[in-house]
mmCIF file of C-alpha atoms in Angstrom:
data_model
loop_
_atom_site.group_PDB
_atom_site.id
_atom_site.type_symbol
_atom_site.label_atom_id
_atom_site.label_comp_id
_atom_site.label_asym_id
_atom_site.label_seq_id
_atom_site.Cartn_x
_atom_site.Cartn_y
_atom_site.Cartn_z
ATOM 1 C CA MET I 391 -2.567 9.002 2.295
ATOM 2 C CA LEU I 392 -0.470 5.913 2.884
ATOM 3 C CA VAL I 393 -1.460 2.341 2.038
ATOM 4 C CA THR I 394 0.411 -0.590 3.565
ATOM 5 C CA ASN I 395 -0.171 -4.183 2.516
ATOM 6 C CA ARG I 396 1.700 -6.826 4.527
ATOM 7 C CA PHE I 397 2.440 -10.278 3.187
ATOM 8 C CA VAL I 398 3.933 -13.498 4.513
ATOM 9 C CA VAL I 399 5.732 -15.150 1.589
ATOM 10 C CA GLU I 400 7.159 -18.649 1.750
ATOM 11 C CA ALA I 401 10.713 -19.006 0.417
ATOM 12 C CA GLU I 402 9.684 -21.240 -2.497
ATOM 13 C CA THR I 403 7.223 -18.610 -3.806
ATOM 14 C CA VAL I 404 9.443 -15.508 -3.513
ATOM 15 C CA ASP I 405 10.213 -15.293 -7.246
ATOM 16 C CA GLU I 406 6.542 -15.519 -8.229
ATOM 17 C CA PHE I 407 5.566 -13.071 -5.497
ATOM 18 C CA THR I 408 8.174 -10.460 -6.461
ATOM 19 C CA ARG I 409 7.158 -10.620 -10.140
ATOM 20 C CA ALA I 410 3.498 -10.134 -9.151
ATOM 21 C CA ALA I 411 4.431 -7.313 -6.747
ATOM 22 C CA HIS I 412 6.500 -5.516 -9.410
ATOM 23 C CA ASP I 413 3.595 -5.791 -11.875
ATOM 24 C CA ALA I 414 1.140 -4.535 -9.234
ATOM 25 C CA LEU I 415 3.396 -1.621 -8.326
ATOM 26 C CA ALA I 416 3.730 -0.650 -11.995
ATOM 27 C CA ALA I 417 -0.055 -0.774 -12.491
ATOM 28 C CA LEU I 418 -0.663 1.356 -9.405
ATOM 29 C CA ALA I 419 2.098 3.817 -10.389
ATOM 30 C CA ALA I 420 0.333 4.491 -13.688
ATOM 31 C CA ARG I 421 -2.832 5.724 -11.969
ATOM 32 C CA PRO I 422 -3.666 9.393 -11.353
ATOM 33 C CA GLY I 423 -2.982 10.516 -7.801
ATOM 34 C CA TYR I 424 -0.172 8.020 -7.195
ATOM 35 C CA LEU I 425 2.799 9.676 -5.463
ATOM 36 C CA ARG I 426 5.260 6.857 -4.726
ATOM 37 C CA GLY I 427 5.546 3.209 -3.816
ATOM 38 C CA GLU I 428 7.983 0.646 -2.487
ATOM 39 C CA LEU I 429 8.255 -3.104 -2.068
ATOM 40 C CA LEU I 430 10.083 -3.933 1.158
ATOM 41 C CA ARG I 431 11.198 -7.065 2.964
ATOM 42 C CA ALA I 432 11.776 -7.394 6.716
ATOM 43 C CA LEU I 433 15.440 -7.596 7.660
ATOM 44 C CA ASP I 434 14.774 -9.800 10.681
ATOM 45 C CA ASP I 435 12.332 -12.196 9.005
ATOM 46 C CA PRO I 436 12.652 -12.514 5.217
ATOM 47 C CA ASP I 437 9.210 -14.156 4.956
ATOM 48 C CA HIS I 438 7.575 -10.805 5.796
ATOM 49 C CA TRP I 439 7.083 -8.311 2.956
ATOM 50 C CA LEU I 440 5.403 -4.914 2.695
ATOM 51 C CA LEU I 441 3.995 -3.054 -0.292
ATOM 52 C CA VAL I 442 3.679 0.651 0.546
ATOM 53 C CA THR I 443 2.058 3.219 -1.715
ATOM 54 C CA GLU I 444 1.368 6.897 -1.153
ATOM 55 C CA TRP I 445 -1.565 8.729 -2.740
ATOM 56 C CA GLU I 446 -2.792 12.309 -3.071
ATOM 57 C CA SER I 447 -6.069 11.375 -1.382
ATOM 58 C CA VAL I 448 -8.265 8.467 -0.379
ATOM 59 C CA GLY I 449 -10.391 9.187 -3.444
ATOM 60 C CA ALA I 450 -7.397 8.845 -5.774
ATOM 61 C CA TYR I 451 -6.546 5.497 -4.201
ATOM 62 C CA ARG I 452 -10.087 4.183 -4.420
ATOM 63 C CA ARG I 453 -10.404 5.314 -8.042
ATOM 64 C CA ALA I 454 -7.077 3.622 -8.816
ATOM 65 C CA LEU I 455 -8.437 0.306 -7.546
ATOM 66 C CA GLY I 456 -11.194 0.573 -10.155
ATOM 67 C CA GLY I 457 -8.800 0.843 -13.101
ATOM 68 C CA PHE I 458 -8.774 -2.183 -15.419
ATOM 69 C CA ASP I 459 -5.008 -2.800 -15.222
ATOM 70 C CA VAL I 460 -5.117 -2.519 -11.431
ATOM 71 C CA LYS I 461 -8.069 -4.918 -11.186
ATOM 72 C CA VAL I 462 -6.236 -7.455 -13.337
ATOM 73 C CA THR I 463 -2.714 -7.007 -11.938
ATOM 74 C CA ALA I 464 -2.731 -5.493 -8.453
ATOM 75 C CA VAL I 465 -6.019 -6.525 -6.843
ATOM 76 C CA PRO I 466 -5.254 -10.288 -6.933
ATOM 77 C CA LEU I 467 -1.949 -9.601 -5.165
ATOM 78 C CA LEU I 468 -3.514 -7.209 -2.644
ATOM 79 C CA ALA I 469 -6.116 -9.872 -1.833
ATOM 80 C CA ARG I 470 -3.222 -12.071 -0.625
ATOM 81 C CA SER I 471 -2.146 -9.484 1.950
ATOM 82 C CA MET I 472 -2.824 -9.885 5.653
ATOM 83 C CA ASP I 473 -6.407 -9.089 6.653
ATOM 84 C CA GLU I 474 -5.883 -5.864 8.570
ATOM 85 C CA PRO I 475 -6.425 -2.124 8.084
ATOM 86 C CA SER I 476 -4.183 -0.895 5.283
ATOM 87 C CA ALA I 477 -5.126 2.717 4.448
ATOM 88 C CA TYR I 478 -3.881 5.503 6.726
ATOM 89 C CA GLU I 479 -4.395 9.249 6.607
ATOM 90 C CA THR I 480 -1.592 11.607 7.577
ATOM 91 C CA LEU I 481 -2.375 13.521 10.773
ATOM 92 C CA ALA I 482 1.119 14.875 11.495
ATOM 93 C CA SER I 483 4.390 15.027 9.575
ATOM 94 C CA ALA I 484 7.864 16.512 9.866
ATOM 95 C CA ALA I 485 10.703 17.052 7.422
ATOM 96 C CA PRO I 486 14.273 16.397 8.624
ATOM 97 C CA ASP I 487 15.007 18.952 11.352
ATOM 98 C CA GLY I 488 11.580 20.452 10.640
ATOM 99 C CA GLU I 489 8.637 21.353 12.776
ATOM 100 C CA ILE I 490 5.655 19.072 13.206
ATOM 101 C CA VAL I 491 2.895 19.885 10.708
ATOM 102 C CA VAL I 492 -0.543 18.813 11.919
ATOM 103 C CA ALA I 493 -3.355 18.038 9.458
ATOM 104 C CA ALA I 494 -7.064 17.687 10.083
ATOM 105 C CA SER I 495 -8.700 14.317 9.564
ATOM 106 C CA ASP I 496 -10.679 13.690 6.384
ATOM 107 C CA ARG I 497 -12.955 11.279 8.211
ATOM 108 C CA ALA I 498 -16.612 12.185 8.493
ATOM 109 C CA ALA I 499 -17.681 13.774 11.763
ATOM 110 C CA GLY I 500 -20.364 12.267 13.926
ATOM 111 C CA PRO I 501 -21.476 8.737 14.636
ATOM 112 C CA TYR I 502 -20.115 7.374 11.335
ATOM 113 C CA ARG I 503 -16.455 7.729 12.365
#
């Protein structure tokens, strides 16, 4: 499961933002089910930033958000991200020069999709 949080950061707040993002990434990385994470900045527009984390499952991610250190460190930063969907499930993947591997959705069947 991949989580993407996009931010627009004004030049005068970049230092504060990067410190907060590093602290948030460290807090998330300490949680069970965390696989990897990155803080990225757009090459074409340096005001646009992205915090990407990968998790074993949606449950691991949701449990991570409930951890005390995450609530104190990461959640305030994540609340500053753009208001848009941020959690994505993997439905297909491919390694370099590999075949496409298709995965079933974990979403509930029926009218609650």
